[in-house]
Coordinates of C-alpha atoms and ligand atoms in Angstrom, one line a residue:
M1 CA 24.0 9.2 -5.3
L2 CA 23.5 12.7 -3.9
E3 CA 22.7 13.9 -7.4
M4 CA 20.2 11.1 -7.9
L5 CA 18.5 11.9 -4.6
Q6 CA 18.3 15.6 -5.4
K7 CA 16.8 14.9 -8.8
L8 CA 14.2 12.4 -7.5
I9 CA 13.1 14.8 -4.7
A10 CA 13.0 17.8 -7.1
T11 CA 10.6 16.0 -9.4
P12 CA 7.0 16.3 -8.2
S13 CA 4.9 13.1 -8.4
M14 CA 2.0 13.5 -6.0
S15 CA -1.0 11.1 -6.4
S16 CA -4.3 11.7 -4.7
V17 CA -7.9 10.7 -4.9
S18 CA -8.6 14.4 -5.0
P19 CA -8.1 15.5 -8.6
E20 CA -6.8 18.9 -7.6
F21 CA -3.7 17.4 -6.0
D22 CA -3.1 14.5 -8.5
I23 CA -0.4 14.7 -11.1
S24 CA 1.4 12.3 -13.4
N25 CA 4.5 10.4 -12.2
K26 CA 6.0 10.3 -15.7
A27 CA 8.9 12.7 -15.0
V28 CA 10.2 10.3 -12.2
I29 CA 9.7 7.3 -14.5
D30 CA 11.7 9.0 -17.2
I31 CA 14.6 9.8 -14.9
L32 CA 14.7 6.2 -13.6
A33 CA 14.5 4.8 -17.1
Q34 CA 17.4 6.9 -18.2
W35 CA 19.7 6.0 -15.3
L36 CA 18.8 2.3 -15.6
E37 CA 19.2 2.1 -19.3
D38 CA 22.6 3.9 -19.0
F39 CA 23.7 1.1 -16.7
G40 CA 22.5 -1.7 -19.1
F41 CA 19.1 -2.5 -17.7
K42 CA 16.3 -3.6 -20.0
V43 CA 13.5 -1.1 -19.3
E44 CA 9.8 -1.5 -19.9
I45 CA 7.4 1.4 -19.3
M46 CA 3.7 0.6 -19.0
P47 CA 0.8 3.1 -18.9
L48 CA -1.9 2.4 -16.4
P49 CA -5.1 1.2 -18.1
T50 CA -7.5 3.8 -16.7
Q51 CA -4.9 6.6 -16.3
P52 CA -2.7 6.5 -19.4
H53 CA -0.7 9.5 -18.2
K54 CA 0.7 7.5 -15.3
F55 CA 3.2 4.7 -15.7
N56 CA 4.9 1.7 -14.1
L57 CA 8.5 0.9 -14.8
L58 CA 9.9 -2.6 -14.8
A59 CA 13.6 -3.0 -15.4
S60 CA 15.9 -6.1 -15.4
I61 CA 19.5 -6.9 -15.7
G62 CA 21.2 -10.3 -15.8
P63 CA 20.4 -13.6 -17.5
I64 CA 16.8 -14.5 -17.9
N65 CA 15.6 -17.9 -18.9
P66 CA 12.2 -19.7 -18.3
D67 CA 13.5 -21.1 -15.0
S68 CA 14.9 -17.8 -13.7
Q69 CA 14.2 -17.0 -10.0
G70 CA 15.1 -13.3 -9.9
L71 CA 15.2 -10.8 -7.1
M72 CA 13.1 -7.6 -7.3
F73 CA 13.5 -4.3 -5.5
A74 CA 10.2 -2.5 -5.7
G75 CA 8.7 0.8 -4.6
H76 CA 6.2 3.5 -5.6
T77 CA 7.2 6.6 -7.5
D78 CA 4.3 8.7 -6.2
T79 CA 4.2 10.7 -3.0
V80 CA 1.2 12.1 -1.1
P81 CA 0.4 15.8 -1.6
Y82 CA 2.0 18.2 0.9
D83 CA 0.8 21.1 3.0
E84 CA 3.1 24.0 2.1
Q85 CA 2.3 26.0 5.2
R86 CA 3.4 23.2 7.5
W87 CA 6.8 22.6 5.8
N88 CA 9.8 24.5 7.1
H89 CA 11.7 23.5 4.0
D90 CA 11.0 23.4 0.3
P91 CA 9.6 19.9 -0.1
F92 CA 11.2 19.6 -3.5
K93 CA 14.7 20.6 -2.5
L94 CA 16.9 18.0 -0.8
I95 CA 18.3 19.7 2.3
E96 CA 20.9 18.1 4.5
L97 CA 20.6 19.2 8.1
N98 CA 21.0 17.5 11.5
H99 CA 22.3 14.3 9.8
R100 CA 19.1 14.1 7.9
F101 CA 18.0 14.5 4.3
Y102 CA 14.8 16.5 4.2
G103 CA 12.4 16.4 1.3
L104 CA 9.0 15.0 0.1
G105 CA 9.6 11.3 -0.7
T106 CA 12.9 10.9 1.3
S107 CA 11.3 8.3 3.6
D108 CA 8.2 7.3 1.6
M109 CA 9.9 6.4 -0.7
K110 CA 11.5 7.8 -3.8
A111 CA 14.9 7.9 -2.1
F112 CA 14.9 4.1 -2.0
F113 CA 15.5 4.0 -5.8
A114 CA 18.7 6.0 -5.5
L115 CA 20.0 3.5 -2.9
V116 CA 19.1 0.5 -5.1
I117 CA 20.8 2.0 -8.1
K118 CA 23.8 2.9 -6.0
A119 CA 24.0 -0.8 -4.8
V120 CA 23.5 -2.2 -8.3
R121 CA 26.3 -0.1 -9.6
G122 CA 28.6 -1.9 -7.3
I123 CA 27.9 -5.3 -8.7
E124 CA 29.7 -7.0 -11.6
V125 CA 26.9 -7.7 -14.1
S126 CA 28.9 -10.6 -15.7
K127 CA 28.7 -12.5 -12.4
L128 CA 24.9 -12.4 -12.2
T129 CA 23.5 -15.9 -12.4
Q130 CA 19.9 -14.7 -11.7
P131 CA 18.3 -11.4 -12.9
V132 CA 17.8 -8.4 -10.7
F133 CA 14.6 -6.5 -11.3
I134 CA 13.5 -3.0 -10.3
L135 CA 9.8 -2.2 -10.2
A136 CA 8.7 1.4 -9.8
T137 CA 4.9 1.8 -9.6
A138 CA 2.4 4.5 -10.0
D139 CA -0.5 5.5 -7.7
E140 CA 0.4 3.5 -4.6
E141 CA -0.8 6.4 -2.4
S142 CA -4.2 6.6 -4.1
S143 CA -5.7 3.8 -6.2
M144 CA -2.9 1.1 -6.1
E145 CA -3.7 0.8 -9.9
G146 CA 0.0 0.4 -10.7
A147 CA 0.3 -2.7 -8.6
R148 CA -3.1 -4.1 -9.6
M149 CA -2.2 -3.6 -13.2
L150 CA 1.0 -5.7 -12.7
V151 CA -1.1 -8.6 -11.4
E152 CA -3.1 -8.5 -14.6
R153 CA 0.0 -8.4 -16.8
G154 CA 2.0 -11.0 -14.8
C155 CA 5.6 -10.7 -13.8
P156 CA 7.5 -13.9 -14.7
N157 CA 11.1 -14.8 -13.6
V158 CA 10.8 -13.1 -10.2
R159 CA 10.9 -15.2 -7.1
Y160 CA 11.7 -12.8 -4.3
A161 CA 10.9 -9.1 -3.7
V162 CA 11.9 -6.4 -1.3
I163 CA 9.6 -3.3 -1.1
G164 CA 11.5 -0.3 0.3
E165 CA 8.7 1.2 2.2
P166 CA 9.7 2.9 5.5
T167 CA 10.4 0.2 8.1
G168 CA 13.4 1.7 9.8
L169 CA 15.7 -1.1 8.4
K170 CA 13.6 -3.8 10.0
P171 CA 12.2 -6.6 7.8
I172 CA 8.4 -7.0 7.7
N173 CA 6.6 -10.1 6.4
A174 CA 3.0 -9.4 7.4
H175 CA 0.4 -6.7 7.4
K176 CA -3.3 -6.5 7.6
G177 CA -5.5 -5.8 4.5
M178 CA -7.9 -3.0 4.1
M179 CA -11.4 -2.7 2.7
M180 CA -13.8 0.2 2.8
E181 CA -17.4 -0.5 2.1
S182 CA -20.5 1.6 1.8
I183 CA -23.9 0.2 2.9
R184 CA -26.8 2.1 1.5
L185 CA -30.4 1.6 2.6
V186 CA -33.4 3.1 0.8
G187 CA -36.9 3.2 2.4
Q188 CA -39.7 5.6 1.8
A189 CA -39.9 9.2 2.9
G190 CA -43.1 10.7 4.3
H191 CA -44.7 13.0 6.9
S192 CA -43.4 12.1 10.4
S193 CA -46.9 12.4 11.9
D194 CA -48.0 9.1 10.3
P195 CA -45.4 6.3 10.3
S196 CA -47.5 4.2 7.9
L197 CA -46.7 6.8 5.2
G198 CA -43.1 5.7 4.9
V199 CA -40.3 3.3 5.7
N200 CA -37.6 4.7 7.9
A201 CA -34.2 3.9 6.5
L202 CA -32.5 5.4 9.6
E203 CA -34.3 3.0 11.9
A204 CA -33.4 0.1 9.6
M205 CA -29.7 1.3 9.7
H206 CA -29.9 1.2 13.5
D207 CA -30.6 -2.5 13.2
V208 CA -28.0 -3.0 10.5
I209 CA -25.4 -1.4 12.8
G210 CA -26.4 -3.7 15.7
E211 CA -26.0 -6.7 13.4
I212 CA -22.6 -5.4 12.1
L213 CA -21.3 -5.0 15.6
K214 CA -22.4 -8.5 16.5
W215 CA -20.6 -9.7 13.3
R216 CA -17.5 -7.9 14.5
I217 CA -17.5 -9.8 17.7
S218 CA -17.8 -13.1 15.9
L219 CA -14.9 -12.1 13.5
Q220 CA -12.7 -11.2 16.4
Q221 CA -13.4 -14.5 18.1
R222 CA -12.7 -16.5 15.0
F223 CA -9.5 -14.7 13.9
K224 CA -6.6 -13.8 16.1
N225 CA -2.9 -13.3 15.3
E226 CA -0.5 -12.3 18.1
H227 CA 2.0 -11.3 15.5
F228 CA 0.2 -7.9 15.4
T229 CA 0.0 -5.1 17.9
V230 CA -3.8 -5.1 17.5
P231 CA -4.1 -8.9 17.3
F232 CA -7.6 -9.1 15.8
P233 CA -9.4 -7.9 12.7
T234 CA -10.8 -4.4 13.2
L235 CA -14.1 -3.0 11.9
N236 CA -14.7 0.7 12.2
L237 CA -18.0 2.6 11.7
G238 CA -16.5 5.7 10.1
H239 CA -19.2 7.8 8.5
I240 CA -23.0 7.9 8.3
T241 CA -25.4 10.2 6.5
G242 CA -29.1 10.0 6.1
G243 CA -32.4 11.9 6.2
D244 CA -32.9 15.6 6.1
N245 CA -35.5 16.9 8.6
P246 CA -36.8 15.9 12.0
N247 CA -40.4 15.9 10.8
R248 CA -39.7 13.7 7.7
I249 CA -39.4 9.9 7.7
C250 CA -35.9 9.2 6.7
G251 CA -35.9 7.9 3.2
S252 CA -32.3 6.8 2.8
C253 CA -29.2 6.3 4.9
E254 CA -25.6 5.4 4.1
L255 CA -22.9 4.0 6.3
H256 CA -19.2 3.7 5.5
I257 CA -17.1 1.1 7.3
D258 CA -13.4 0.2 7.2
L259 CA -12.5 -3.4 7.8
R260 CA -8.9 -4.5 8.3
P261 CA -8.6 -8.3 7.9
L262 CA -5.7 -10.4 9.2
P263 CA -3.7 -12.7 6.9
G264 CA -5.8 -15.8 6.2
M265 CA -9.1 -13.8 5.9
N266 CA -10.5 -13.6 2.4
I267 CA -11.8 -10.3 1.1
D268 CA -14.6 -11.8 -1.1
E269 CA -15.8 -14.1 1.7
L270 CA -15.9 -11.1 4.1
R271 CA -18.0 -9.2 1.6
N272 CA -20.4 -12.1 1.2
E273 CA -20.7 -12.5 5.0
L274 CA -21.4 -8.8 5.4
S275 CA -24.2 -9.0 2.8
E276 CA -25.7 -12.1 4.4
H277 CA -25.9 -10.4 7.7
I278 CA -27.6 -7.4 6.2
E279 CA -30.0 -9.6 4.2
Q280 CA -30.8 -11.5 7.3
I281 CA -31.7 -8.4 9.4
L282 CA -33.6 -6.6 6.7
K283 CA -35.6 -9.5 5.3
N284 CA -39.4 -9.0 5.3
R285 CA -38.9 -5.2 5.3
R286 CA -39.6 -2.7 2.6
I287 CA -36.0 -1.6 2.5
K288 CA -33.9 -1.7 -0.6
W289 CA -30.2 -2.0 0.1
N290 CA -26.8 -2.5 -1.5
V291 CA -23.2 -2.8 -0.5
H292 CA -20.4 -1.4 -2.6
S293 CA -16.7 -0.9 -2.2
L294 CA -15.5 2.7 -1.8
S295 CA -12.1 1.7 -3.2
P296 CA -10.5 -1.6 -4.4
A297 CA -9.6 -3.6 -1.3
T298 CA -6.0 -4.4 -0.4
P299 CA -5.5 -8.0 0.7
P300 CA -3.5 -8.8 3.8
L301 CA 0.2 -9.9 3.4
L302 CA 1.8 -12.9 5.0
T303 CA 5.1 -14.3 3.7
A304 CA 6.2 -17.6 5.1
R305 CA 8.7 -17.3 7.9
N306 CA 10.8 -20.0 6.4
S307 CA 11.1 -18.3 3.0
P308 CA 14.7 -17.7 2.1
I309 CA 14.1 -13.9 1.6
V310 CA 12.8 -13.7 5.2
T311 CA 15.6 -15.7 6.8
E312 CA 18.2 -13.8 4.7
A313 CA 16.8 -10.4 5.6
E314 CA 16.7 -11.4 9.3
N315 CA 20.4 -12.4 9.1
L316 CA 21.4 -9.2 7.4
T317 CA 19.4 -6.8 9.6
K318 CA 19.8 -8.8 12.9
H319 CA 16.0 -8.3 13.4
K320 CA 13.2 -10.9 13.4
C321 CA 10.6 -10.3 10.8
G322 CA 7.6 -8.4 12.2
S323 CA 4.4 -6.8 11.1
V324 CA 3.2 -3.2 10.4
A325 CA -0.1 -1.4 10.7
F326 CA 0.0 0.0 7.1
C327 CA -0.8 -1.5 3.8
T328 CA 1.6 -2.0 0.9
E329 CA 1.8 -3.3 -2.6
G330 CA 3.2 -6.6 -1.2
P331 CA -0.1 -8.6 -1.4
Y332 CA -0.2 -7.9 -5.2
L333 CA 3.4 -9.2 -5.6
K334 CA 2.4 -12.2 -3.5
Q335 CA -0.5 -12.8 -5.9
L336 CA 2.2 -13.1 -8.6
G337 CA 3.9 -15.9 -6.7
I338 CA 6.7 -13.6 -5.4
D339 CA 7.9 -14.1 -1.8
T340 CA 7.8 -10.5 -0.6
I341 CA 9.1 -8.6 2.4
I342 CA 8.9 -4.9 3.3
L343 CA 12.3 -3.4 4.2
G344 CA 13.3 0.2 3.8
P345 CA 15.5 2.9 5.3
G346 CA 12.9 5.5 6.2
D347 CA 10.5 5.7 9.2
I348 CA 6.8 5.4 8.9
D349 CA 6.5 8.2 11.5
Q350 CA 8.0 10.5 8.8
A351 CA 5.7 9.3 6.0
H352 CA 3.0 11.7 5.0
Q353 CA 4.3 14.4 7.4
P354 CA 5.6 17.9 6.9
D355 CA 9.4 18.1 6.9
E356 CA 9.7 14.4 6.0
Y357 CA 13.3 13.2 6.3
L358 CA 15.6 10.3 5.9
A359 CA 18.3 9.8 8.6
L360 CA 21.8 9.7 6.9
E361 CA 22.9 6.8 9.1
R362 CA 20.3 4.6 7.4
I363 CA 21.7 5.0 4.0
D364 CA 24.9 2.9 4.0
P365 CA 23.3 0.0 5.9
M366 CA 20.5 -0.1 3.4
I367 CA 22.9 -0.1 0.5
N368 CA 24.8 -3.0 2.2
I369 CA 21.6 -5.0 2.7
I370 CA 20.7 -4.6 -1.0
S371 CA 24.1 -5.5 -2.2
N372 CA 24.2 -8.6 0.1
L373 CA 20.7 -9.7 -1.1
I374 CA 21.9 -9.5 -4.7
K375 CA 25.0 -11.5 -3.9
R376 CA 22.9 -14.1 -2.0
F377 CA 20.1 -14.5 -4.6
C378 CA 21.6 -13.6 -7.9
T379 CA 25.3 -14.8 -7.9
D380 CA 26.9 -18.1 -7.3
Ligands
LIG401 ZN1 4.8 4.4 0.8

């Protein structure tokens, strides 16, 4: 397993919305494919539709028939970029120190694949009555295109999934969603000395912001979930730009907001509501406006507390399922009809940080959990 960990960490696979930091994940996919094929997995590698140099890997072992209810272990192969100056170690060299493995992707989350493969090697394939799947995606840290592509493709014969994102060995069945929207208003520029020469987009945005803040109060009154540390949906005004000169009527103004819906809130309905509020406040004004998404939205995740994957994970970890503040690929698996939990050995505090590490004491318990889940869901 040490060799597997070393190799995964030594193989760069950063993804980023900034092209200068973005590279392919193919090398990691090839390594995983080799290991899994050697063990007898059936491996499928799929290029992403809009980025054909990046790939998902879906592998399975065990009997598959139309009624199969397999168990999937899932994760992303990409890491975030790193800031070389802030690392005390080589991010691509697995270093064991202070009972920790240091390296980029140890916690978030390439190391998880080595643990899954180690656990799978301990099972007798002939005893499997349900298939075990491994999903390794591309671009989770940037576009989530890997997960979204899988929804398009479908993923039959999988009933339960465990995503090994860093949760400190505690099972998670819920997280909020995330949407980032841009609101753009266009009026008419003109000389500031005569307001009748123009239509001020900045002043219109002032009213739009007032309306959005009122809408936020109404959302927070309508939706609440004490399961979460912040028990209501949040809406943040994050960025605004508009106008150029004090003596010019502001011709256009753009606002970026981030909205984090609770489970049960629908992304499309929220977009419609937002547009209705803007429409309402700007009607009878000579302002053109549009709303567009800055990135594809991630829906919220909620897996039923009585799902067998939740209860089994609670038994094995001795922790009640909780929620996290970050987004995962879980909602996409859920769209495929797969009951999904998030449960991994790393810590979210380590993710996206210099000197990212995985505590050695987490490794054996995680392998045990994986082995026991396979026994419970894939053998008689
Ligand atoms: Zn992650």
